PDB file of C-alpha atoms in Angstrom:
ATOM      1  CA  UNK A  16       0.000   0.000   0.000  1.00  0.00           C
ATOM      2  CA  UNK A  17       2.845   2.266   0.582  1.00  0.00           C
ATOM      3  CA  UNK A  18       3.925   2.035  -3.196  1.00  0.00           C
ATOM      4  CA  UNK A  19       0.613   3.598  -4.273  1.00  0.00           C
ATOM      5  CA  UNK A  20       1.778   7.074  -3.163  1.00  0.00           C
ATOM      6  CA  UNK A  21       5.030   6.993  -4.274  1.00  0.00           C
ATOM      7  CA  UNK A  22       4.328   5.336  -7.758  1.00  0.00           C
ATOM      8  CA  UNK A  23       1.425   8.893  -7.521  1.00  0.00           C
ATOM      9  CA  UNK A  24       4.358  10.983  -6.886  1.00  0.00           C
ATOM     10  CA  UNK A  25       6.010   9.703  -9.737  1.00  0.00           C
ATOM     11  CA  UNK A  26       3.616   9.818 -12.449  1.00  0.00           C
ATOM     12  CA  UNK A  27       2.865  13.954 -10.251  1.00  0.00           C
ATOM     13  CA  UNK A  28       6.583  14.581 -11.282  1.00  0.00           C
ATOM     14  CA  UNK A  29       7.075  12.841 -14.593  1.00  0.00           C
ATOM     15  CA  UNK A  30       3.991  15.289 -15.699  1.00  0.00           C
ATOM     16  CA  UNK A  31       5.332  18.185 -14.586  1.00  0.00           C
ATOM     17  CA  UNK A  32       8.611  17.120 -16.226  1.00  0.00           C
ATOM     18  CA  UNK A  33       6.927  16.593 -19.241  1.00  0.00           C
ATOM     19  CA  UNK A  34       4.701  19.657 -18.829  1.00  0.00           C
ATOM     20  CA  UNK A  35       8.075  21.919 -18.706  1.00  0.00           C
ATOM     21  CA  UNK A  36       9.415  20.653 -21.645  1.00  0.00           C
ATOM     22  CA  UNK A  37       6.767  21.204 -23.460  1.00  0.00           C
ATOM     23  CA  UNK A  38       6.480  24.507 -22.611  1.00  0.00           C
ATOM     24  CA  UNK A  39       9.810  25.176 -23.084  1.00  0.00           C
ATOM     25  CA  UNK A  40       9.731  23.573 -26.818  1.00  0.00           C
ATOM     26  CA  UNK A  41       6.849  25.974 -27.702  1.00  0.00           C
ATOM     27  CA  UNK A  42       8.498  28.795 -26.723  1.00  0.00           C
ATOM     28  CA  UNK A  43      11.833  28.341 -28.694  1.00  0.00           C
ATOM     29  CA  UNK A  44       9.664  27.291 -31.613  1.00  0.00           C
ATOM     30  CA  UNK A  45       8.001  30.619 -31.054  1.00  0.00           C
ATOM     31  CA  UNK A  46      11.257  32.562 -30.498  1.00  0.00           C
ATOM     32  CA  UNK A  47      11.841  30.695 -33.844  1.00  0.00           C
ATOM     33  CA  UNK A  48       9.287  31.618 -35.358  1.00  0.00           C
ATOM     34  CA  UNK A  49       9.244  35.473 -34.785  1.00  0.00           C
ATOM     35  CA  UNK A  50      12.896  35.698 -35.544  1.00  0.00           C
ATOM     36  CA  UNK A  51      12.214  34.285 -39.174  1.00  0.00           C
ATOM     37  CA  UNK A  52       9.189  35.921 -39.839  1.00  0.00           C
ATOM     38  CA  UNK A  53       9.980  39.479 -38.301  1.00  0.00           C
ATOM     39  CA  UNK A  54      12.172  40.760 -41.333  1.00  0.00           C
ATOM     40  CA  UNK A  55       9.328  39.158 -44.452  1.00  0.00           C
ATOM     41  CA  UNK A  56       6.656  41.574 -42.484  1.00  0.00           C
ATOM     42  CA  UNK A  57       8.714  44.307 -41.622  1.00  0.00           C
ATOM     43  CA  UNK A  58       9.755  44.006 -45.536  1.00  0.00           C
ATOM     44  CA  UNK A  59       6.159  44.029 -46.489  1.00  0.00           C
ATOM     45  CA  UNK A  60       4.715  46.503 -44.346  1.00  0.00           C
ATOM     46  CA  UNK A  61       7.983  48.903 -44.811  1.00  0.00           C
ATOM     47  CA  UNK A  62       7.025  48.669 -48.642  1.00  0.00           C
ATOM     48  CA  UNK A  63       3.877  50.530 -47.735  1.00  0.00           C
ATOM     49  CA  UNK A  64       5.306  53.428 -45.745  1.00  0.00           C
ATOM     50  CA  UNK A  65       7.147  56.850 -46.914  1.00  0.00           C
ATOM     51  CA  UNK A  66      10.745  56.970 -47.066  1.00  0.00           C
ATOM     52  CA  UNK A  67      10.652  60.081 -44.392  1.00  0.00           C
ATOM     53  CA  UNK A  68       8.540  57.152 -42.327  1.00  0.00           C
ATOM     54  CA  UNK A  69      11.185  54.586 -42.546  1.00  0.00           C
ATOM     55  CA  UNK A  70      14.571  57.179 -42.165  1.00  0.00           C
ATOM     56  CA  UNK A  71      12.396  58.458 -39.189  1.00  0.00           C
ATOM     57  CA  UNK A  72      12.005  55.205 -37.061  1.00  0.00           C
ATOM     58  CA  UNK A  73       7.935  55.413 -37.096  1.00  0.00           C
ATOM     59  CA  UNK A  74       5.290  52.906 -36.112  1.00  0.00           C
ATOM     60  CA  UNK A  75       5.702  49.160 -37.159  1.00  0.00           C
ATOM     61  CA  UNK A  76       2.510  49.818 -39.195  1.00  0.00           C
ATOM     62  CA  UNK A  77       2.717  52.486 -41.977  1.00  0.00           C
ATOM     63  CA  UNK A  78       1.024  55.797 -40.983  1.00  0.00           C
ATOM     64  CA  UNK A  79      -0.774  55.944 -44.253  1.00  0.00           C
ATOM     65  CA  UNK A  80      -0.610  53.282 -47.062  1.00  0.00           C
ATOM     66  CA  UNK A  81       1.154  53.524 -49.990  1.00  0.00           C
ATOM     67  CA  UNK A  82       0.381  51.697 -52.801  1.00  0.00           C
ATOM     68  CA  UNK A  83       2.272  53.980 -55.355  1.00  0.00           C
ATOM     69  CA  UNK A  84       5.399  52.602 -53.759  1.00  0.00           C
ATOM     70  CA  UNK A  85       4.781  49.490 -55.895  1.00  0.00           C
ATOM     71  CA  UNK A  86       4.126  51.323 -59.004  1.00  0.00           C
ATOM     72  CA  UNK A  87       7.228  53.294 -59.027  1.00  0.00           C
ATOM     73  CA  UNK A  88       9.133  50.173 -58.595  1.00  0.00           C
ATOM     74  CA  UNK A  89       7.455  48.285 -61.738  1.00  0.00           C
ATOM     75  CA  UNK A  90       7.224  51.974 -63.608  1.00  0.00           C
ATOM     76  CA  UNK A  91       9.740  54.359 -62.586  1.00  0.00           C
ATOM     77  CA  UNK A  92      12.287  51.824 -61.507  1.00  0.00           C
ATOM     78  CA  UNK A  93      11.588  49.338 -64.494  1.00  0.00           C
ATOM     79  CA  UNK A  94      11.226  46.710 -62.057  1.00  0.00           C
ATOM     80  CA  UNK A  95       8.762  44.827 -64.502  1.00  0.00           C
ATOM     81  CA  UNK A  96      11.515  44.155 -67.049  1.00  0.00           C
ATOM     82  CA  UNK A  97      13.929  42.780 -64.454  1.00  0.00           C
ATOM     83  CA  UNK A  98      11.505  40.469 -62.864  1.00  0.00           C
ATOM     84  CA  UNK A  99      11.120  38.932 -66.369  1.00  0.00           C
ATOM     85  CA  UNK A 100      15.064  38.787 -66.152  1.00  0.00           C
ATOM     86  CA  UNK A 101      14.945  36.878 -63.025  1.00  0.00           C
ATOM     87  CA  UNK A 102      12.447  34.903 -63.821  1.00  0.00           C
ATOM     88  CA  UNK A 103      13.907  33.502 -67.211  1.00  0.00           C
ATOM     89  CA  UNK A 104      17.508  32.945 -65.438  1.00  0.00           C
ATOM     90  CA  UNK A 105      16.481  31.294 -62.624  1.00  0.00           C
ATOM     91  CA  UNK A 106      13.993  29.167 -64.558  1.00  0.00           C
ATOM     92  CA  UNK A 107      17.128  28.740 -66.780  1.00  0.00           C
ATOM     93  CA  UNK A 108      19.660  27.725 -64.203  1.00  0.00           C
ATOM     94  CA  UNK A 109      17.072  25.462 -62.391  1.00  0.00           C
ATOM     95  CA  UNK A 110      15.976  23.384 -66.002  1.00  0.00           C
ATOM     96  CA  UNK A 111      19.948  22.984 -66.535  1.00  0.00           C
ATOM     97  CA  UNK A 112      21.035  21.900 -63.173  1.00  0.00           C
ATOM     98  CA  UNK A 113      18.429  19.687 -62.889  1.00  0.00           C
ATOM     99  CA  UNK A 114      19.531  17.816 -66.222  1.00  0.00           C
ATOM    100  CA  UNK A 115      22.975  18.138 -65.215  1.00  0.00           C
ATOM    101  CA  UNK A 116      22.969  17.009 -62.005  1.00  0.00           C
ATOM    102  CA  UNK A 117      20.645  14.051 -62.798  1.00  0.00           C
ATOM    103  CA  UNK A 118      22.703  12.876 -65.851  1.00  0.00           C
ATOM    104  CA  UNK A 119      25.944  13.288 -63.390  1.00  0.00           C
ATOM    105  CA  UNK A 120      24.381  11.642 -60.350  1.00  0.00           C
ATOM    106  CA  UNK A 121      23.427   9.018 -62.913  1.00  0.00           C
ATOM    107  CA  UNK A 122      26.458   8.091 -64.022  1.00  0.00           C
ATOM    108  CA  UNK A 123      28.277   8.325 -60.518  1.00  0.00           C
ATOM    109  CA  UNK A 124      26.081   5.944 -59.027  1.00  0.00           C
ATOM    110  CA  UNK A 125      25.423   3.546 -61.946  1.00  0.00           C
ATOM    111  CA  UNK A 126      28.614   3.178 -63.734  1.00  0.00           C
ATOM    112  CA  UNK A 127      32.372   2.661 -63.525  1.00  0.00           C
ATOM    113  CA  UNK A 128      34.918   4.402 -65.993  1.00  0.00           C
ATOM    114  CA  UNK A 129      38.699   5.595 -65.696  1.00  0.00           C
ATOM    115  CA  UNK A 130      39.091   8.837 -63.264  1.00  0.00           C
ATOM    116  CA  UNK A 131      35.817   8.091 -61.221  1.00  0.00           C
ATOM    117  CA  UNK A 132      37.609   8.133 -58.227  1.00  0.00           C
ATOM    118  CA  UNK A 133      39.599  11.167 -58.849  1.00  0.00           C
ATOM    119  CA  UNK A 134      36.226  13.536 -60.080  1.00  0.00           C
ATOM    120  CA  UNK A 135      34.443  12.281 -57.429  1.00  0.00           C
ATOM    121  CA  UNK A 136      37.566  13.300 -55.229  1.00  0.00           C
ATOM    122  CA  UNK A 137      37.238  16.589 -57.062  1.00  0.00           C
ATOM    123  CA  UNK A 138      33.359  16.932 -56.604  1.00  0.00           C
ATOM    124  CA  UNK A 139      33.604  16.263 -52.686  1.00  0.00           C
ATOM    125  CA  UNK A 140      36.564  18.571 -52.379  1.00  0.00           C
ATOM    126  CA  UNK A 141      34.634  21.279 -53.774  1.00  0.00           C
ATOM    127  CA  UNK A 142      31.848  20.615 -51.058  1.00  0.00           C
ATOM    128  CA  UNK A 143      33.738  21.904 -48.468  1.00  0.00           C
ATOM    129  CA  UNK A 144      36.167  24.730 -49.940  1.00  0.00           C
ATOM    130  CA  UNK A 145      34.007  27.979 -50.669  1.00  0.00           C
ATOM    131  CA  UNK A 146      35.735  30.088 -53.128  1.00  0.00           C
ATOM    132  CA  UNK A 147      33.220  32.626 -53.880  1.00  0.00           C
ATOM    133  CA  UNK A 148      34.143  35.642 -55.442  1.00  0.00           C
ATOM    134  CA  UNK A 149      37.475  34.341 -56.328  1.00  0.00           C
ATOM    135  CA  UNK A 150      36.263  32.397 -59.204  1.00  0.00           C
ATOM    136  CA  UNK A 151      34.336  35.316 -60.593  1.00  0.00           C
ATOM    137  CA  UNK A 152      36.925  36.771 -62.721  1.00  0.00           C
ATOM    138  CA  UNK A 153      38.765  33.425 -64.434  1.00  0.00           C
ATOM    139  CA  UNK A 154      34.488  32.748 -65.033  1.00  0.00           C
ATOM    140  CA  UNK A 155      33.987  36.355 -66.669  1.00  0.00           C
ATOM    141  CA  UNK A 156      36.700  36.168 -68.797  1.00  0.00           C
ATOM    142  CA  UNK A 157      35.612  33.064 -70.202  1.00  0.00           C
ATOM    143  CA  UNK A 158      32.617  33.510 -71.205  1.00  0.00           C
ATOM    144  CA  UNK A 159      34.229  37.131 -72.780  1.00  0.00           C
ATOM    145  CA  UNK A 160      36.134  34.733 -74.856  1.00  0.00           C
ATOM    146  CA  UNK A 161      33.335  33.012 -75.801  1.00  0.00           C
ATOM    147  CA  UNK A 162      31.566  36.460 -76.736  1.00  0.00           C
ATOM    148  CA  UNK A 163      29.048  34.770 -73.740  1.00  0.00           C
ATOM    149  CA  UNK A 164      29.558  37.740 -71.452  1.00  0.00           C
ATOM    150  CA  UNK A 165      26.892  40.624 -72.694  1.00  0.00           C
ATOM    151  CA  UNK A 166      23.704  37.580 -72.759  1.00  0.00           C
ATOM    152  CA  UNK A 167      21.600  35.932 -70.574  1.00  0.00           C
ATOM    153  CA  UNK A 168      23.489  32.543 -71.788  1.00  0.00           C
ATOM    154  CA  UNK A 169      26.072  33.407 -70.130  1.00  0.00           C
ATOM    155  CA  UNK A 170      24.469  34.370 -67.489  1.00  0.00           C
ATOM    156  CA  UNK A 171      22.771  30.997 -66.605  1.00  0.00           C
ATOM    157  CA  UNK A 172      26.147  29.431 -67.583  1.00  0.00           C
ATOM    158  CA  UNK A 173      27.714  31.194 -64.335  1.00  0.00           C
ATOM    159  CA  UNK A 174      25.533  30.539 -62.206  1.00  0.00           C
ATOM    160  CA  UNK A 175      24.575  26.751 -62.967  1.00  0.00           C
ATOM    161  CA  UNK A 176      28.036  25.969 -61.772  1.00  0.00           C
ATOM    162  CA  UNK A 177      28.920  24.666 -58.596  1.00  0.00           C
ATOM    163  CA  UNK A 178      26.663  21.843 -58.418  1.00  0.00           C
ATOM    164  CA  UNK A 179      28.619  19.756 -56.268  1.00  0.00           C
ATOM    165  CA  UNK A 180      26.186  19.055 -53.699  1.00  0.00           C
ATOM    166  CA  UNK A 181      23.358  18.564 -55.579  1.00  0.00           C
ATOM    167  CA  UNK A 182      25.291  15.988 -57.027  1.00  0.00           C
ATOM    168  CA  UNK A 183      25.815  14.095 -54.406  1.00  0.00           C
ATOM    169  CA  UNK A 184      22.282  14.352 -53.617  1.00  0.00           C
ATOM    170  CA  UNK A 185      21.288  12.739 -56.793  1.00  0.00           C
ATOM    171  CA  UNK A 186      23.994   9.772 -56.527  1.00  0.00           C
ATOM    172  CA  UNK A 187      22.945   9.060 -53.216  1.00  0.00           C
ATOM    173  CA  UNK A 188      19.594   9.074 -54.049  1.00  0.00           C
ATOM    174  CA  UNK A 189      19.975   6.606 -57.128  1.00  0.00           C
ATOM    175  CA  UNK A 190      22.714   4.257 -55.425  1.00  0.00           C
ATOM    176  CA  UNK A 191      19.370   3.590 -52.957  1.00  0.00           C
ATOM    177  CA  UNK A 192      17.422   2.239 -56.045  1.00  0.00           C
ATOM    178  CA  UNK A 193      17.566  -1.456 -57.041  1.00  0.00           C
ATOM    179  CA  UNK A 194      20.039  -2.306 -59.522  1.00  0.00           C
ATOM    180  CA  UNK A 195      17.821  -4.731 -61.097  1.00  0.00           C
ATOM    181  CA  UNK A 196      15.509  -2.096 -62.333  1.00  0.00           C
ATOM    182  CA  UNK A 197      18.363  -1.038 -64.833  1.00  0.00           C
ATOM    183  CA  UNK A 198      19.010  -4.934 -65.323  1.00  0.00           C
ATOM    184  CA  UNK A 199      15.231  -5.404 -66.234  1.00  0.00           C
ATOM    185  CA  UNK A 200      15.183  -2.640 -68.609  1.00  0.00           C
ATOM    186  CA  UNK A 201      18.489  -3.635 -70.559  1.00  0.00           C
ATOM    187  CA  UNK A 202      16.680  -7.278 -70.957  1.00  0.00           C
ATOM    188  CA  UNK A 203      13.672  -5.336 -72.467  1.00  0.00           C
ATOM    189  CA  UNK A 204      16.604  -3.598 -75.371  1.00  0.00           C
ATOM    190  CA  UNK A 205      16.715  -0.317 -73.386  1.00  0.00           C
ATOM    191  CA  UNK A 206      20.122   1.229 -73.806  1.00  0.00           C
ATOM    192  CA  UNK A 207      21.668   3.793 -71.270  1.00  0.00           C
ATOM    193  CA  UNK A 208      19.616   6.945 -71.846  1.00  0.00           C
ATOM    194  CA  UNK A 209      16.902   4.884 -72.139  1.00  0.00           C
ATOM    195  CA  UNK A 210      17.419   3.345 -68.328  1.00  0.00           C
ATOM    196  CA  UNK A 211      17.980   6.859 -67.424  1.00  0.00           C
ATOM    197  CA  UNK A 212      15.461   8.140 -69.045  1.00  0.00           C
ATOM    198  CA  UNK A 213      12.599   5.785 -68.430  1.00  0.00           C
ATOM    199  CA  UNK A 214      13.668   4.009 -65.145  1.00  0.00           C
ATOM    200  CA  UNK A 215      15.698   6.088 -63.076  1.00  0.00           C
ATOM    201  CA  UNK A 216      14.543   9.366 -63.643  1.00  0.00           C
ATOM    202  CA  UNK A 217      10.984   8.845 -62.916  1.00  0.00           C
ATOM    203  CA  UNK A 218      12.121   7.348 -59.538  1.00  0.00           C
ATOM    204  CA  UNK A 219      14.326  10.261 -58.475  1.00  0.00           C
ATOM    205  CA  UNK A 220      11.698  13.463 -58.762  1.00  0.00           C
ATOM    206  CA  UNK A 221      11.779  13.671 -54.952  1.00  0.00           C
ATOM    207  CA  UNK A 222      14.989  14.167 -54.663  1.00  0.00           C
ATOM    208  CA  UNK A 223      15.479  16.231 -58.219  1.00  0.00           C
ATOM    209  CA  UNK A 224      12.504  18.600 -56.804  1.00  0.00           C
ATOM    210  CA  UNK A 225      14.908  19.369 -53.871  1.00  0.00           C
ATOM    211  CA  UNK A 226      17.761  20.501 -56.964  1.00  0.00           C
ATOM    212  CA  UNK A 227      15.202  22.250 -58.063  1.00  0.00           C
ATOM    213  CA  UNK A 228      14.277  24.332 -55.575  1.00  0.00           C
ATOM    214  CA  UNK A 229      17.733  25.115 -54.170  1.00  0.00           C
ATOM    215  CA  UNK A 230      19.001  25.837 -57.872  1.00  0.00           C
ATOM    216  CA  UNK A 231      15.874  28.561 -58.283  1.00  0.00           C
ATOM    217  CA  UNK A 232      16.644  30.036 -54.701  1.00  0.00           C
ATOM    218  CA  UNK A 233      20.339  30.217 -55.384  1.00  0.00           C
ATOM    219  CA  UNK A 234      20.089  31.575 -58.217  1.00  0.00           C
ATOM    220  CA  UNK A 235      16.904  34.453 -57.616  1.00  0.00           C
ATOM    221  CA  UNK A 236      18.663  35.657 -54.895  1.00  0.00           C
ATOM    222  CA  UNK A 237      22.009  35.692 -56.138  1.00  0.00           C
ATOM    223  CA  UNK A 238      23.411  39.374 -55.816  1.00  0.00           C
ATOM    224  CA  UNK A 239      27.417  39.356 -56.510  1.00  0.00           C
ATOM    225  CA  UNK A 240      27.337  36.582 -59.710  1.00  0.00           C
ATOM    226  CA  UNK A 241      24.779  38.550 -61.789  1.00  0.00           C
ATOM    227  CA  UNK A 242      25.987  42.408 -60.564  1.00  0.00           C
ATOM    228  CA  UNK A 243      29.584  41.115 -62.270  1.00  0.00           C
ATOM    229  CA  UNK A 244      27.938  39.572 -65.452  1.00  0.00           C
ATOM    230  CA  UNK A 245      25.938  42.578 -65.976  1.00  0.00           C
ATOM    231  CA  UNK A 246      27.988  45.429 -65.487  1.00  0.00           C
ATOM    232  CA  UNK A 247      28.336  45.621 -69.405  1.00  0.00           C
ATOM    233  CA  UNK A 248      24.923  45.299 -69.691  1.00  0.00           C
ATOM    234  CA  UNK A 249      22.724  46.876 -67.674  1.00  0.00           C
ATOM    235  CA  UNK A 250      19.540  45.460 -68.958  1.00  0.00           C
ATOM    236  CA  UNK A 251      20.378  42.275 -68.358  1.00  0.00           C
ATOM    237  CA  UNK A 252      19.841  43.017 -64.943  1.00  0.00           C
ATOM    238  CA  UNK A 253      18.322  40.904 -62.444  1.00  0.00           C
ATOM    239  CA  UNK A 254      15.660  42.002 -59.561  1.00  0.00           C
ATOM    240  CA  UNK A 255      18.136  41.357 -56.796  1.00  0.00           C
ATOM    241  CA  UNK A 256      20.676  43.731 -58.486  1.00  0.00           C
ATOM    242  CA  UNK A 257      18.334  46.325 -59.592  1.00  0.00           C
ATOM    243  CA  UNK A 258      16.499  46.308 -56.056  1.00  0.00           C
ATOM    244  CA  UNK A 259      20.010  46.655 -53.737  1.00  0.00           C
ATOM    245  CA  UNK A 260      21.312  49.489 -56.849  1.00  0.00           C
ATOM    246  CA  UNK A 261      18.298  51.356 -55.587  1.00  0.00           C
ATOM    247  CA  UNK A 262      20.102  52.349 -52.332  1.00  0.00           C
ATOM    248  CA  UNK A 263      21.003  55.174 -54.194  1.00  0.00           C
ATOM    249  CA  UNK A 264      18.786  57.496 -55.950  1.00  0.00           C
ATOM    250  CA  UNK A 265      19.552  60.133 -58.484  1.00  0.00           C
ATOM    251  CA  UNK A 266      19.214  62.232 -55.751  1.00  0.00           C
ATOM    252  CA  UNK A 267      21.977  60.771 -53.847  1.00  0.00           C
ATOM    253  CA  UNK A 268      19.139  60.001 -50.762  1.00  0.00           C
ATOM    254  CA  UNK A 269      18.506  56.685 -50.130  1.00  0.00           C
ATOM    255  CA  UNK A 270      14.826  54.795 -51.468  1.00  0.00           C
ATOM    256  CA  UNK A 271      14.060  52.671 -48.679  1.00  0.00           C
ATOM    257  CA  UNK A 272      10.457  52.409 -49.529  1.00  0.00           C
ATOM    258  CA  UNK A 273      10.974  51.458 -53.099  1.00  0.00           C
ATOM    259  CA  UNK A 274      13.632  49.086 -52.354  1.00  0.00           C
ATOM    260  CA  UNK A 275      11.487  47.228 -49.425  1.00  0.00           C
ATOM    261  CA  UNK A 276       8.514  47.624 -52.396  1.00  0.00           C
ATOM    262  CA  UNK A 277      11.032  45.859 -54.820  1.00  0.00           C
ATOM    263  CA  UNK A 278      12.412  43.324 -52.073  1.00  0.00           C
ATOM    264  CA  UNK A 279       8.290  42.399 -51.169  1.00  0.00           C
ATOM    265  CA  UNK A 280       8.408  41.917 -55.174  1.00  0.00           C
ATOM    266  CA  UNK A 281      10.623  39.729 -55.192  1.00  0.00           C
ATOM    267  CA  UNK A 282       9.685  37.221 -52.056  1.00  0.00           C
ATOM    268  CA  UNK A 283       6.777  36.029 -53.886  1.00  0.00           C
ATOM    269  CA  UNK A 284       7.973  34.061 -56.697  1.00  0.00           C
ATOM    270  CA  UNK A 285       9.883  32.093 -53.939  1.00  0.00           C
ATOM    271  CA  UNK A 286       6.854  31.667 -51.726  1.00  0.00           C
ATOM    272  CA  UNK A 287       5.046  30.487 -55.562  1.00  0.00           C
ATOM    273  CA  UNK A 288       7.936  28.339 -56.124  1.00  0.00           C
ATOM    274  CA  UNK A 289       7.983  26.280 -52.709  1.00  0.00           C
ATOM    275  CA  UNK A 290       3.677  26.028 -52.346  1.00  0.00           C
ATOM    276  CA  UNK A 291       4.022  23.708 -55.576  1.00  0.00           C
ATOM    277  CA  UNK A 292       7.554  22.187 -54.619  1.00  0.00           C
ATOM    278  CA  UNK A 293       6.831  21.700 -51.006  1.00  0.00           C
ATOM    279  CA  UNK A 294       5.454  18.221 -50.877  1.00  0.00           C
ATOM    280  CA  UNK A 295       8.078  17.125 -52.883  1.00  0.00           C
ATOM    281  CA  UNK A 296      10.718  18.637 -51.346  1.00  0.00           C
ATOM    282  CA  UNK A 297       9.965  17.311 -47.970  1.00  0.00           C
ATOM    283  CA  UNK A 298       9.457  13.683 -49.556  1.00  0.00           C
ATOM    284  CA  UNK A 299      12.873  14.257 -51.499  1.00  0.00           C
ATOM    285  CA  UNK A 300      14.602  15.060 -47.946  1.00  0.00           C
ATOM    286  CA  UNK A 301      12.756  12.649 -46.034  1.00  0.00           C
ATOM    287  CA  UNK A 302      13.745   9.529 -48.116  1.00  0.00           C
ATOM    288  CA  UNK A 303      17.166  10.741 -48.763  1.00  0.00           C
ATOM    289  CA  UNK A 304      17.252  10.499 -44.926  1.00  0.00           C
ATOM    290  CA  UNK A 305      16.357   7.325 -45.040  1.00  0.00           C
ATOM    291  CA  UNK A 306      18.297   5.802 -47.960  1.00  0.00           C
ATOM    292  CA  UNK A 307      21.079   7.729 -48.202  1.00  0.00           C
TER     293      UNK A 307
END
């Protein structure tokens, strides 16, 4: 009979334990939350105010709403033509590197040939060493050579590179899938491409959404890359370029409002991009987790 109270005391302090904790996990999820969605409403509601409103430290809600903000961005700031520019590069980069990649990862995982060992030496070295701006030059003069450097071609060239890790992602992601798939299909008189093609690549759209996805992020907010490849021409501009280029006016005063009104611009096509992507991207994670 004695046991009864203690086992009470037990199950008393295992609840409050567990009572605690989850208190405490809300409220880092919540800390979480506020810290990552703080700077998309400030951006949003910042778009709306004056630029006296913003330099002034006023409310977090604008004063008085400006919509006009938004039309001087698409009219005055010819915003319109380099959302178009984004939008065809990044829809560039992200149809290349998801042929590349999957064609690569392919190979890597299915086959053996001479050298495998030292590119994928290469291709894991390249994981971990960040050489960023480094690599812009030796890339611009390049494509100058190639008479590449004035066109959205070259362009998307640029900044498909790099695809190391996506790479790896695909490999991993096709070593997981039974060999005698490509066996079966070789039987039937399918030849290589045709494997890949018909067999493999169907199986790997989870994991080729995730390339897709980080390939049209990268690549729609990439400032430095395009700001280089453009500087010879300026309306090959992208919307990340033209929005931080509008710290300046021709005034010499900074446009706050129109940049937050071009940086609210250009958070949608991202939030568009991941509603469709989402399921597969959290499929193409999940069983890369669990097969990689």
């Amino acid at each position: 009979m004695s046991s009864t109270p203690m086992i009470q005391a037990n199950k008393k302090h295992m609840s409050r334990n567990q009572l605690i904790s989850f208190v405490a996990k809300w409220i880092f999820l919540g800390i979480m939350i506020v810290f990552t969605l703080y700077p998309v409403v400030y951006t949003i509601l910042g778009s709306f105010k004056t630029n006296a409103e913003l330099t002034q430290g006023g409310g977090f809600f604008p004063e008085q709403w400006h919509f006009e903000n938004y039309y001087r961005a698409f009219v005055e700031a010819d915003f319109l033509q380099y959302t178009w520019n984004s939008i065809i590069v990044s829809v560039s980069v992200t149809v290349l590197a998801v042929v590349t990649c999957s064609l690569a990862g392919f190979i890597l995982a299915r086959r053996d040939f001479a050298g495998k060992k030292l590119w994928m030496t290469l291709y894991l070295s390249m994981m971990f060493v960040s050489l960023g701006s480094v690599t812009l030059y030796p890339i611009y003069e390049v494509l100058r050579e190639l008479g590449l450097h004035e066109s959205v071609v070259g362009l998307v060239i640029a900044l498909t590179g790099g695809q190391a890790t996506n790479v790896f992602l695909v490999m991993g992601f096709t070593k997981a899938l039974p060999k005698e798939l490509d066996e079966a299909g070789i039987i039937d008189g399918c030849s290589l491409y045709q494997v890949y093609y018909k067999i493999v690549l169907p199986l790997t759209k989870p994991i080729l959404a995730v390339v897709a996805l980080f390939s049209f992020r990268n690549a729609w907010n990439d400032y430095v890359t395009g700001l280089v490849m453009t500087i010879t021409a300026p309306e090959l501009k992208t919307l990340t370029v033209a929005v931080v280029q509008l710290k300046y006016s021709v005034n010499a005063a900074a446009e706050w409002h129109i940049m937050l009104a071009g940086a609210s611009i250009a958070i949608i096509p991202i939030l568009i991009v991941y509603a469709f992507a989402h399921k597969q991207f959290i499929a193409g994670l999940t069983a890369g987790a669990v097969k990689g």
